Each structure stands twice: as C-alpha cells, then as structure tokens.
Coordinates of C-alpha atoms in Angstrom, one line a residue:
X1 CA -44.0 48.6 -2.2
X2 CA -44.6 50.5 0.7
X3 CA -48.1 52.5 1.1
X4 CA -49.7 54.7 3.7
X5 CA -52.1 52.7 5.0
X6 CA -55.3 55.0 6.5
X7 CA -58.4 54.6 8.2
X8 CA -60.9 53.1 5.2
X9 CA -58.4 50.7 4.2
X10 CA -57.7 49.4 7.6
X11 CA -59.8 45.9 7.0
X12 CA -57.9 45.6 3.5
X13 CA -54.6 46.0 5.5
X14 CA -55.5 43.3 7.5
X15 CA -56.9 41.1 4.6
X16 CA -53.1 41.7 2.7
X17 CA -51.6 41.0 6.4
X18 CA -53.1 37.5 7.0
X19 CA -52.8 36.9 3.0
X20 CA -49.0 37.4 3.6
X21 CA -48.6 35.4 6.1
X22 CA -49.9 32.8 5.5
X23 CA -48.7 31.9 1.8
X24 CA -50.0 29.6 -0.3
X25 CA -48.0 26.4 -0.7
X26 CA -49.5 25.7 -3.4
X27 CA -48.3 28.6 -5.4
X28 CA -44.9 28.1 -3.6
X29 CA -44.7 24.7 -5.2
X30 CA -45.3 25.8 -8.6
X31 CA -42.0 27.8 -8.3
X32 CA -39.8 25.4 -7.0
X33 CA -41.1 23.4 -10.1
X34 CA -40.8 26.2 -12.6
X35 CA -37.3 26.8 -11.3
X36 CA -36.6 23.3 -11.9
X37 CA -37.7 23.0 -15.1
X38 CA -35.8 26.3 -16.1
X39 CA -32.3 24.9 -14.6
X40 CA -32.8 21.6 -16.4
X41 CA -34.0 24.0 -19.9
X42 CA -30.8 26.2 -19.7
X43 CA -28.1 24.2 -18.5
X44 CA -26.0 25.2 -21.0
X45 CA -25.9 29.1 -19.6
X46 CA -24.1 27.1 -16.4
X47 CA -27.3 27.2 -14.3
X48 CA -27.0 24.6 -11.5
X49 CA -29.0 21.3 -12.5
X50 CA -31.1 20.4 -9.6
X51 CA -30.5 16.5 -9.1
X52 CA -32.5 13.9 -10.0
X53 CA -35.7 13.0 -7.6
X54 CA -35.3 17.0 -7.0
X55 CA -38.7 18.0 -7.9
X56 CA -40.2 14.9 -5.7
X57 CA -38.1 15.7 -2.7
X58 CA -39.2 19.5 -2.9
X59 CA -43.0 18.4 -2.8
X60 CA -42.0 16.1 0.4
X61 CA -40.5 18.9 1.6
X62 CA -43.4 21.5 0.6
X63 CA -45.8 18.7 2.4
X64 CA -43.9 19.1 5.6
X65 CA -43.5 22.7 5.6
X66 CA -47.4 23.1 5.3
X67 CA -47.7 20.4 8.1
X68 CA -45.4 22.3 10.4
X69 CA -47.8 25.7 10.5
X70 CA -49.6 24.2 12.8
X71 CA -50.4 27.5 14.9
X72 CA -49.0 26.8 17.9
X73 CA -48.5 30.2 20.0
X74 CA -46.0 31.6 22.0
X75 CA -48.4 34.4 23.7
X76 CA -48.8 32.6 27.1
X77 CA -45.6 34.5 28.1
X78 CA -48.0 37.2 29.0
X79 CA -50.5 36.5 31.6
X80 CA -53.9 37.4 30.7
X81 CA -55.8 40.1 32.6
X82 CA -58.6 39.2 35.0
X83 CA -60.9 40.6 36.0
X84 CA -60.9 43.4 33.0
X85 CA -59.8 47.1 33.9
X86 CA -61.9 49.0 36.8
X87 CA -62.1 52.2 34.8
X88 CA -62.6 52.6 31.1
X89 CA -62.2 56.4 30.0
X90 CA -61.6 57.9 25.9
X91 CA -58.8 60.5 25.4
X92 CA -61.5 62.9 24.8
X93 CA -62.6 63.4 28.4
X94 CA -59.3 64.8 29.0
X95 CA -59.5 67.4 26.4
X96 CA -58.3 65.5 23.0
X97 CA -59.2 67.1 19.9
X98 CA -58.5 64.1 16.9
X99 CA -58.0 66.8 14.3
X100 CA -55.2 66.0 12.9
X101 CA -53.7 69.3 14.1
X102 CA -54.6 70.0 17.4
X103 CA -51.4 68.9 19.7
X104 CA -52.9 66.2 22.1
X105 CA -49.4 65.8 24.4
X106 CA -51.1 67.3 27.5
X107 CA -54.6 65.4 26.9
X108 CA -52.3 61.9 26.6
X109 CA -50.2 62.8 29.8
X110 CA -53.1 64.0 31.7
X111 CA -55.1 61.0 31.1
X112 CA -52.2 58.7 32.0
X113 CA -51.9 60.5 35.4
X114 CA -55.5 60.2 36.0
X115 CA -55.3 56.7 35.6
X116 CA -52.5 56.3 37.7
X117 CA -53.9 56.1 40.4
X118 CA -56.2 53.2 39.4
X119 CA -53.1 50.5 39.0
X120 CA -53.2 49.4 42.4
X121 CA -56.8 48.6 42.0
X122 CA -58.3 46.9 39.0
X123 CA -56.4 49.2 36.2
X124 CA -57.5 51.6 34.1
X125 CA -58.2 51.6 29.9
X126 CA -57.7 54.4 28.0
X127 CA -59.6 54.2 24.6
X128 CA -58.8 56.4 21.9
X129 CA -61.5 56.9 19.5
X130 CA -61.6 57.3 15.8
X131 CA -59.8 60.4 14.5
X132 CA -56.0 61.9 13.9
X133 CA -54.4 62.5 17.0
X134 CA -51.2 64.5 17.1
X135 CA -49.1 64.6 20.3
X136 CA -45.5 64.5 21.4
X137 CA -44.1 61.5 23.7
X138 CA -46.1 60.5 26.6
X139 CA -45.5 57.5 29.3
X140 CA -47.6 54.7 30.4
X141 CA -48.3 53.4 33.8
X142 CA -48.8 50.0 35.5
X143 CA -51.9 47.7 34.8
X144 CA -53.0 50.1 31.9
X145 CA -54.5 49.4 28.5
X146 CA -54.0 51.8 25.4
X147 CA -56.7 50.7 23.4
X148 CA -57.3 52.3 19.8
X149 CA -60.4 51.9 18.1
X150 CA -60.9 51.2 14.3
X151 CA -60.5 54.4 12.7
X152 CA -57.9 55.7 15.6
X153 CA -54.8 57.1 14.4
X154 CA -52.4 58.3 17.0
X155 CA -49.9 61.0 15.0
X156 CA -46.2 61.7 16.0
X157 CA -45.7 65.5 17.0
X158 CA -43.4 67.4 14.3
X159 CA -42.0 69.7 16.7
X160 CA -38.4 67.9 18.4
X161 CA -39.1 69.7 21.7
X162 CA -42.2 67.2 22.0
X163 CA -39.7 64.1 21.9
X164 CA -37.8 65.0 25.0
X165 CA -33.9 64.2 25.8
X166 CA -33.9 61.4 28.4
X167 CA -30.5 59.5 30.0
X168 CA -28.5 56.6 27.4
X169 CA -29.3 52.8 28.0
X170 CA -26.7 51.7 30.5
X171 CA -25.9 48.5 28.2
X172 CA -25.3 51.0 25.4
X173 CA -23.1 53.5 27.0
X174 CA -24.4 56.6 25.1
X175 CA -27.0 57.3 22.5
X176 CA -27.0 54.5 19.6
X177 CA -26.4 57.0 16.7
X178 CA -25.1 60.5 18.7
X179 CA -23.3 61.0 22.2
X180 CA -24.7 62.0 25.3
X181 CA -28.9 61.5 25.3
X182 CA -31.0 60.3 23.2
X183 CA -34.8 61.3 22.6
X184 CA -37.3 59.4 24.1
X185 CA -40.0 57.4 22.1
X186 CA -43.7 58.4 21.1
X187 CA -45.1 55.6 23.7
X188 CA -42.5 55.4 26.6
X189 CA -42.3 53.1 29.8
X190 CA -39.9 52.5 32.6
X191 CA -41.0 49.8 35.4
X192 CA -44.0 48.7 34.4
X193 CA -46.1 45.7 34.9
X194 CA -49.4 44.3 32.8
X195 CA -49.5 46.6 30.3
X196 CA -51.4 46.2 27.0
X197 CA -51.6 48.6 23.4
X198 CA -53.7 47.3 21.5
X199 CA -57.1 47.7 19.3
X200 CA -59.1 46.9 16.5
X201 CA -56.2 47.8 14.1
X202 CA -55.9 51.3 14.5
X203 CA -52.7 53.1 14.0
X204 CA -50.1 54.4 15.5
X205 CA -47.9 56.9 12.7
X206 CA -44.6 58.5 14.1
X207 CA -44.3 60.5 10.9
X208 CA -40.5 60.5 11.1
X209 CA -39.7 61.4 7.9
X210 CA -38.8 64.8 10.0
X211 CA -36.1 62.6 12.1
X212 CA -35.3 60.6 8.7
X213 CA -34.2 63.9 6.9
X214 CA -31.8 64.8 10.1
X215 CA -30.8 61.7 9.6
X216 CA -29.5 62.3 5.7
X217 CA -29.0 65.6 6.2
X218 CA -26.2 65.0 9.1
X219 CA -28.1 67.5 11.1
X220 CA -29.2 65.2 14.0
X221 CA -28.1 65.8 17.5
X222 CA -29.4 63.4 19.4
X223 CA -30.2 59.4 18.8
X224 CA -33.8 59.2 17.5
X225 CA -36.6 57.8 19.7
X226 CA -38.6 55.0 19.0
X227 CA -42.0 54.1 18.0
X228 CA -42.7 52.2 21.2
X229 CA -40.0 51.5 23.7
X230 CA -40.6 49.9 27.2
X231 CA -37.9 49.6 29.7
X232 CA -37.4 47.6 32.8
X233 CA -40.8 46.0 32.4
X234 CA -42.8 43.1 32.9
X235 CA -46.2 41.4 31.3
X236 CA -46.2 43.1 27.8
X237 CA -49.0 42.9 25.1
X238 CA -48.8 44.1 21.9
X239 CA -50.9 43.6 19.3
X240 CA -53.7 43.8 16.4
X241 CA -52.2 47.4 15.0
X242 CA -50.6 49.0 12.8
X243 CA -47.5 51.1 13.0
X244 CA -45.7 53.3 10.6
X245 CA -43.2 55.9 9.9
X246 CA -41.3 55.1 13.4
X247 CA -38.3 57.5 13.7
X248 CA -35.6 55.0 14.9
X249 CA -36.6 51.4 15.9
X250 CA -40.0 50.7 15.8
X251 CA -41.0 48.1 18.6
X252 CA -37.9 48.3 21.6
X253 CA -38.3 46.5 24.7
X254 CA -35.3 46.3 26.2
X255 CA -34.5 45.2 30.0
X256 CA -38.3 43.5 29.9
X257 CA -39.5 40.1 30.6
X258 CA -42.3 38.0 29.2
X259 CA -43.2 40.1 26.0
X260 CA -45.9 39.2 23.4
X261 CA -45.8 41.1 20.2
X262 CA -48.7 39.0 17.8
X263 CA -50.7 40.2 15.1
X264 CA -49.2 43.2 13.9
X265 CA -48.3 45.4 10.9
X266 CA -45.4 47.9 10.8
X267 CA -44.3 49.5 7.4
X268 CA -41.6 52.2 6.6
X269 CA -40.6 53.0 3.3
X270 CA -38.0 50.9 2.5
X271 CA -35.4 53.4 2.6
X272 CA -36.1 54.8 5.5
X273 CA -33.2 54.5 7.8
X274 CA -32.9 51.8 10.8
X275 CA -36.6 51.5 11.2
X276 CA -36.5 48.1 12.5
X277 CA -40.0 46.2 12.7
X278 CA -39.1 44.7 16.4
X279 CA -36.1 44.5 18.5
X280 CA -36.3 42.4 21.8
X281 CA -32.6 43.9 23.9
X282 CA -31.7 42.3 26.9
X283 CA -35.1 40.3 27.3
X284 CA -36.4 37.6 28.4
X285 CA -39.4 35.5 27.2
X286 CA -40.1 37.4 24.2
X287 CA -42.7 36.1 21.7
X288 CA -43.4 37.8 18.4
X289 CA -45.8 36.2 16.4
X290 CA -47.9 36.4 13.5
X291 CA -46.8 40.0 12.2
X292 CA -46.0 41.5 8.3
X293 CA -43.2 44.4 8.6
X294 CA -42.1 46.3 5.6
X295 CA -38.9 48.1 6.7
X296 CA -35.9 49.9 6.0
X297 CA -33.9 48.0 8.5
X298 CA -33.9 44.4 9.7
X299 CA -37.9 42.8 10.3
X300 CA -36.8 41.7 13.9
X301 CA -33.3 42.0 15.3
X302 CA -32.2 40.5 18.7
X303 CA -29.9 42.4 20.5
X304 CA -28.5 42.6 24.2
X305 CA -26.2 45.8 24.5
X306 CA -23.2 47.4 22.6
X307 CA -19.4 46.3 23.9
X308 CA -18.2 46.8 27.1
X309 CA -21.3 48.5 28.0
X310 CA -23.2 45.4 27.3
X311 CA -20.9 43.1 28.8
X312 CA -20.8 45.2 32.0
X313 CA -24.7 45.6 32.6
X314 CA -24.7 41.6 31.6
X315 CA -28.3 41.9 30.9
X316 CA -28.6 38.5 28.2
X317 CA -31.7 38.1 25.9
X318 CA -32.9 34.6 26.1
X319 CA -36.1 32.4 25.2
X320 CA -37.1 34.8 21.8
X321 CA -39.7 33.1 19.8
X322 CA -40.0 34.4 16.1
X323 CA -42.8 33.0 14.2
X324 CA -45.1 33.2 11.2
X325 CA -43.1 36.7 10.4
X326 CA -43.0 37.9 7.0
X327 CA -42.1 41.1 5.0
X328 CA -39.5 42.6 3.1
X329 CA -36.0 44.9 3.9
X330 CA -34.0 45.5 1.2
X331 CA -30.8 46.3 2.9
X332 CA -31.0 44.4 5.5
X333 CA -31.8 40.8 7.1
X334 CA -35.4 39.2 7.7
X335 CA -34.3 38.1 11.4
X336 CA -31.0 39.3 12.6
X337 CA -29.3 38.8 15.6
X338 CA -26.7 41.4 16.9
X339 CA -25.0 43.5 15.8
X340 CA -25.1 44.6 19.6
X341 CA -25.1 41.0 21.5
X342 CA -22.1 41.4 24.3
X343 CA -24.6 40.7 26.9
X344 CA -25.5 37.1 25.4
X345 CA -28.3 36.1 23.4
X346 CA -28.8 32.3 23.8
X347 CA -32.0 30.2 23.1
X348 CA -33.9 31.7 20.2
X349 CA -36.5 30.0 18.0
X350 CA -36.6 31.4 14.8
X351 CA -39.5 29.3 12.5
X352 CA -41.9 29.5 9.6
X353 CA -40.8 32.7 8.4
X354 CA -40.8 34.2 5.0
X355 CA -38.6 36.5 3.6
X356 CA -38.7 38.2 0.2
X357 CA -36.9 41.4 -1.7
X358 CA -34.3 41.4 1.3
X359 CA -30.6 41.5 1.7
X360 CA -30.6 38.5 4.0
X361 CA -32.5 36.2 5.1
X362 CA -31.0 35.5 8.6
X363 CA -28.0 37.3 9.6
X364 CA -26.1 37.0 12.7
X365 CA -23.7 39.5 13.0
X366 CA -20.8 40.2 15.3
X367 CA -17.3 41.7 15.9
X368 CA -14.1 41.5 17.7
X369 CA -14.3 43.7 21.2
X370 CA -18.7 42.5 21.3
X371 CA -17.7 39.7 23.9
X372 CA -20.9 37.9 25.0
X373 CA -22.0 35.2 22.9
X374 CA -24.3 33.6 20.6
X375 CA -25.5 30.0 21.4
X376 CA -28.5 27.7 21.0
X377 CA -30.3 29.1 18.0
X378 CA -32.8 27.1 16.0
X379 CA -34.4 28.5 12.4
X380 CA -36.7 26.2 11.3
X381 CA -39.2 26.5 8.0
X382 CA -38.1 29.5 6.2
X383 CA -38.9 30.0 2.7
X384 CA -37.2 33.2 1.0
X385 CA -37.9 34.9 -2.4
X386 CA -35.0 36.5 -4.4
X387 CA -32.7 37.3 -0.7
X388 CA -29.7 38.2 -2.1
X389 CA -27.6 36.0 0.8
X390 CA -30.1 33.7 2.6
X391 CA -28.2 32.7 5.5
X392 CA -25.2 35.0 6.3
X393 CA -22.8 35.3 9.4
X394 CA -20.9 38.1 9.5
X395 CA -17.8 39.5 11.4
X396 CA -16.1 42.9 11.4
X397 CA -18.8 45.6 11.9
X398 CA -16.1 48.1 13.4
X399 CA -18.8 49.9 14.8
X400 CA -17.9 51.0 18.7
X401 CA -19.3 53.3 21.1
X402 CA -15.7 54.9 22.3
X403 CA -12.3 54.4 22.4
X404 CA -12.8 52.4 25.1
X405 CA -13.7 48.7 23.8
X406 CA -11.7 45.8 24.3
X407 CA -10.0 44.2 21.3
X408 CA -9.3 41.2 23.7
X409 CA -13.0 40.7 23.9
X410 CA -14.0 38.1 21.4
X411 CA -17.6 37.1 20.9
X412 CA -18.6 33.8 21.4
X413 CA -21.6 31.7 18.3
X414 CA -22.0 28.2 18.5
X415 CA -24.6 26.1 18.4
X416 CA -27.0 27.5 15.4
X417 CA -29.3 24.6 14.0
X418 CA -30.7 25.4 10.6
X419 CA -33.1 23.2 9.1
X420 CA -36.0 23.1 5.8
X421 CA -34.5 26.3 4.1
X422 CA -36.2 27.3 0.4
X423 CA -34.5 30.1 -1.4
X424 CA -36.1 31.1 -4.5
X425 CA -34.1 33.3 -7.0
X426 CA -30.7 33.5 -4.5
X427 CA -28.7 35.9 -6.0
X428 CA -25.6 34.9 -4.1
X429 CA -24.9 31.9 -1.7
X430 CA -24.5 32.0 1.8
X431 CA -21.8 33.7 3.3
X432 CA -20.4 32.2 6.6
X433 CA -17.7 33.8 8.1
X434 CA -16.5 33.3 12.1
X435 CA -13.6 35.1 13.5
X436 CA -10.4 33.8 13.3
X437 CA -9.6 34.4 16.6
X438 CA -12.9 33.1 18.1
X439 CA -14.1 30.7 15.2
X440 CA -17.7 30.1 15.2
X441 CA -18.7 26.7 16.0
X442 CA -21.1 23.8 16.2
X443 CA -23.1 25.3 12.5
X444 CA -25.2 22.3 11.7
X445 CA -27.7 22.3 8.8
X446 CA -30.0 20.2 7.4
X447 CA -32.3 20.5 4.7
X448 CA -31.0 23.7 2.8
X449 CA -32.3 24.6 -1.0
X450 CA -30.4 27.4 -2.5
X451 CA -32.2 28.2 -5.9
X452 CA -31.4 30.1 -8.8
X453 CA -27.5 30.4 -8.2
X454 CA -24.8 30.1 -11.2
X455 CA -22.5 26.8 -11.3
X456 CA -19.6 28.8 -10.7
X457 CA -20.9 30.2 -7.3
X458 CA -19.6 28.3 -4.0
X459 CA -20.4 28.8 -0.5
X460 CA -18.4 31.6 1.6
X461 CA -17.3 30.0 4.6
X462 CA -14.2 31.0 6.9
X463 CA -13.4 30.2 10.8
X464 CA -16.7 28.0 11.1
X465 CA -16.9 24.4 11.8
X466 CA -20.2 21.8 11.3
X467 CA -22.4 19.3 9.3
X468 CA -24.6 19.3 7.0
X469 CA -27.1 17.0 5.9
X470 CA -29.2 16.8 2.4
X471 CA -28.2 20.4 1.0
X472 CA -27.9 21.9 -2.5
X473 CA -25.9 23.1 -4.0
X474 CA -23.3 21.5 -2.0
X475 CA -22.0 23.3 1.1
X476 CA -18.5 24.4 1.8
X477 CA -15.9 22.2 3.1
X478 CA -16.1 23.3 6.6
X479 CA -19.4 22.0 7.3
X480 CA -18.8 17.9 6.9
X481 CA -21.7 17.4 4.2
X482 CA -23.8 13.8 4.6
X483 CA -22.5 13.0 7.8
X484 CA -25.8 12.6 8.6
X485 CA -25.3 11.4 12.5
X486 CA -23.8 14.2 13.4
X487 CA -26.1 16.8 11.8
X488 CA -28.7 14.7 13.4
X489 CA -27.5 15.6 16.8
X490 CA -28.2 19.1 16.7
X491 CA -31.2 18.8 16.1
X492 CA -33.4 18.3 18.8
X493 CA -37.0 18.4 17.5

C-alpha cells in the first residue's frame, strides 16, 4: 500500500526499508511449509503435490539462500571523494525560502552556478536544510554534492513552464511517449563527473500527479521528465533518500558509466503510470543496491535505446548489478530488461531480490525490428510472493518510434542463467516465448520452485531452447529437464 511518507516518519521509513529488505527466512520457511502441507491436504481440488523430501529440500534450499546474503557490494564502481568538497554552502544563502510555496527554481540555479566555479578545485556541497522546497528543474555541475538534510524535502514545481522542453535522446529518436522534445527532469545533468545526491534520508517529491493526469487525460504534449536523469556522465552516487511521485521514470542515467544507486526508497502509487524505480540505458558499470521501490511501473528496468535509433547510436548497457532489491509493481515486472535494448544489454547480475504483489517477477522483453541483443544474464536468489508470472520472456511489443524500423532486424537473448527461484502463491507459470525468427537460446535453469499452481497448468514455452535442472513443477519440453551436465555448464558461480 503506498503512503506519503513525510518528514517525522522519515526514521520509520527507513526502519520498514531495511525490515523489507532484508526478510526473515525464518518466516519465509514457514510458508513454503504451510504451502506444502495445504497441497498435500487438498489434493483432491487438483493442487500440485509437492514430491516427496520436498519440505527438506526447501529448508536446504532456505539454508543456502540465507548463506548467500552475504553483503557483498557493488558500490566501488564509484570512486570515493578525497579530500571532501572545498566549499560547503545551504540553499538558503542563495535566497531559498523552504515554505512549501515559495518557488526556489532561481535559488537552486543560482547556487549551482555559484558553485561552478569551484569543480576544478576541491568541489563544492550544497546542503539543503530541513523544510518544503518547491522549485522547477535545475542542473548540476561537476564534482558537486546535493546533500539533504533530515527533514529536507525538495518539492516538484506545478507549473509545466518550470520543466523546460529540451532535445530527444539520440538512442530514442524522439520523446518516449510524444514526438519532438521531451521535458527535462527535476534534477538534470549532461557531462558530468563525481557527482553525489545524497543525505540523511530526506526527500525528494516530484508531485507528478499533475503530469499523471495529462497522462490519463490524453492531454500531454510532451514526454514527461524524470525524477533524476543524468546524461553523458561519469562517477555517480546515489543514495540514503527517498523519492516519490516522479513524473516519468524515476532514477534515469543513461549514456553514464560507473553508477552506484544503494540505499534507497522510491514509492509511487501503484497506479501511477511508468514511474519506474531505476532504469540504467546505455550504461556501463551500474550498481543498484540495497533499495525498496513501490511503483507503478517496473522496480528496475535495463534498457539501451529504442529500434533503429538504438542500434544506430550503439550505446550497449553492460556490467548492471541488481541486488538486495525489493518492492512491489502490480502491472509490471520486479527487474525487467528491455523493452528498449537494440543497443545490447549483456552482462547483468540480477541476485537476492524479492518480489511481491507484482505482475512478474523477471521479464525480458523484446520485439522484432529491436535488433541488439540480450546475452549473459545471471538471476540468482530470488524469492517472489503471489507474482502472477515469475519468470516471463516476452516477444511482440509492437511499440516503434516511426515508420521507419526494420522488420529485418531481429533481437538477439541467449545466455540467461536462472538459478534458487521461490514463488509463493504463483498464479500462473512461466511464460517463455522467443521469436520464431530469432529463437531465444541457451535458457538454462536450475533450482526453480513454482508454488501454488493448479495440476492442469504447464509451462508456456515457444522458440526457446535449454536445460533445466531440479525444477517443479516440471518445465516445458524445450528446456531438457535433469540433464544435469549441461545445466551445470551455465552456471559459472
């Protein structure tokens, strides 16, 4: 259920935060025993009877899911900051007024120019202090902190003029929802280096229910802006806040390379439209760690530009670590990856990630005249509560910027390694479907539990090929179940 989280109840937001991600396994294996136990009771409503030495093997299993949380991080893709920032100034020496009404756009730009000129030499922080701060979209600058204080809540302007029009991403061609432009996000940056937002879990709050009822209202002329988006940058930190109510996308860097996103919250109301939690486009060394995201779009989604525009800027996302992420969408997928991948997404870790109330667990999705590709992806540890299709691979999105894609240009997904899978409560069983023109390839699970599904349900598989190794209920015909040396190869850890 989705809440507005404010300033007093910031320390219990981070309390529910760490509380929900970090589940107890305890409490987890009580389910899978419960759910057992009620197969075995009402067999005769055609429930699917776990096998014998079921319950045993899930406590093995629950034992080496615990093990595997073993807190390893990703962050050293961003290089810490030393010595600390030359000059530290609050938004309120450049005229701020945290009122709640009071628009702050000029105090934000004015502050960022100021500091400016301090990135050549030592940097510059710019704390904002306790209080409602309204202001339109403003830009950051090299070697530059954003730091918000406990009680700091940074406010999205209401007035559309404030989120200005600014050119399409060449890898998309035009504006994601509209032609032509697109606005530009609340917190903006183009060819940055070393820059930090952070805080002692203040908040950022786009309010886009404004942009949300465009949206509905099919009054909206331009693609929405995002929360946060940073472009052509380099030695990202983002961390310990909270965001809410992004218009569009929440977290968007896109073009960037080593990117740490750990420790955060992002809600939307769940049916809020494509408010992403986090979606790394065309990046490189991307870690996203430890975060809770209530959304109405996919938690994290990996993407790396739309059709031939994507395939023409050739701008791949590669190395993406996703870990110790949960939350809830109810239309879409906990991870996703795609649909826009026609500049290549290869070599992403997805692990120890729980999913609940969702649409999909993992989803990578696709379409004839995408090109690029989809190779080397690992999910590892993922327990999911009453997903309607844990794993699903999906084809046929006929979603194109112009006339001008290629139906000759087929996508390319092989190599996806899935391995110690729970779903609790499934209400439908995976759905794997390649392209027939471009079948998907190389699918190779091991350790797979799909709870809670009828007897008469069966796997949805078409144009895929694999192994599989110790699954239930029994996979689909297409991946070659207990052929347990080949599964093994493709798994490297």
């Amino acid at each position: 259920m989705y809440a507005y989280f404010m300033e007093g109840e910031n320390s219990l937001l981070t309390a529910i935060k760490a509380s929900l991600t970090r589940p107890s396994w305890v409490i987890m294996f009580l389910l899978f025993t419960v759910i057992a136990l009620f197969g075995l009771q009402i067999s005769k409503d055609k429930i699917i009877i776990p096998p014998l030495g079921f319950i045993s093997g899930l406590q093995e299993r629950r034992a080496g899911l615990e093990g595997s949380h073993d807190k390893t991080t990703c962050s050293d893709f961003f290089t810490p900051l030393n010595p600390p920032r030359k000059v530290v100034r609050s938004i309120a020496d450049f005229g701020g007024v945290g009122d709640g009404k009071t628009s702050n756009t000029a105090a934000f730009r004015r502050a960022v120019e100021f500091m400016e000129a301090f990135r050549e030499s030592g940097g510059a922080q710019l704390n904002v202090s306790p209080g409602r701060w309204l202001t339109g979209s403003f830009n950051l600058t090299s070697n530059f902190t954003l730091f918000l204080q406990h009680g700091a809540v940074i406010l999205g302007s209401q007035e559309v003029d404030e989120w200005p029009i600014i050119k399409p991403l060449p890898s998309y061609g035009r504006g994601r929802e509209r032609l032509g432009g697109r606005h530009i996000s609340l917190i903006h940056g183009d060819g940055l280096s070393n820059v930090v937002i952070t805080g002692e879990n203040g908040t950022i709050d786009g309010q886009g229910k404004m942009w949300w009822d465009l949206w509905w209202n099919r009054t909206l002329k331009y693609t929405r802006g995002h929360l946060v988006e940073l472009v052509n940058s380099h030695n990202i930190l983002i961390s310990n806040l909270t965001f809410l109510n992004s218009p569009f996308w929440t977290v968007h860097p896109i073009y960037c390379s080593n990117v740490v996103i750990r420790d955060m919250t992002i809600l939307a109301p769940l049916n809020a439209p494509n408010t992403d939690g986090i979606d790394p486009d065309s990046s490189t060394n991307v870690c996203i760690e430890d975060c809770y995201i209530e959304s109405g779009d996919d938690l994290v989604a990996v993407k790396s530009g739309w059709d031939q525009y994507g395939m023409k800027t050739a701008r791949p996302s590669s190395n993406i670590i996703v870990q110790r992420v949960s939350g809830t969408t109810p239309t879409c997928s906990g991870v996703g990856i795609g649909s826009e991948m026609s500049g290549g997404v290869s070599n992403v870790v997805i692990k120890d990630v729980r999913v609940r109330d969702s649409a999909a667990g993992v989803r990578i999705k696709t379409d004839i005249g995408r090109g690029g590709y989809v190779v080397n992806v690992t999910i590892h540890n993922m327990t999911m509560e009453r997903v309607k299709v844990p794993l699903r691979f999906s084809r046929g999105a006929n979603d194109h910027p112009d006339e001008g894609w290629d139906p000759k240009a087929l996508p390319v997904v092989k190599g996806i390694s899935i391995s110690n899978i729970v779903s609790l409560e499934t209400r439908r069983a995976p759905v794997l479907e390649g392209i027939k023109e471009a079948p998907f390839e190389d699918i190779c699970m091991k350790n797979v539990s799909i709870l809670g599904l009828a007897s008469s349900v069966r796997w949805n598989c078409e144009f895929i090929s694999g192994s599989s190794d110790d699954i239930f209920p029994a996979p689909c015909s297409q991946l070659k179940r207990n052929d347990s040396t080949t599964a093994s190869s493709c798994f490297h850890s």
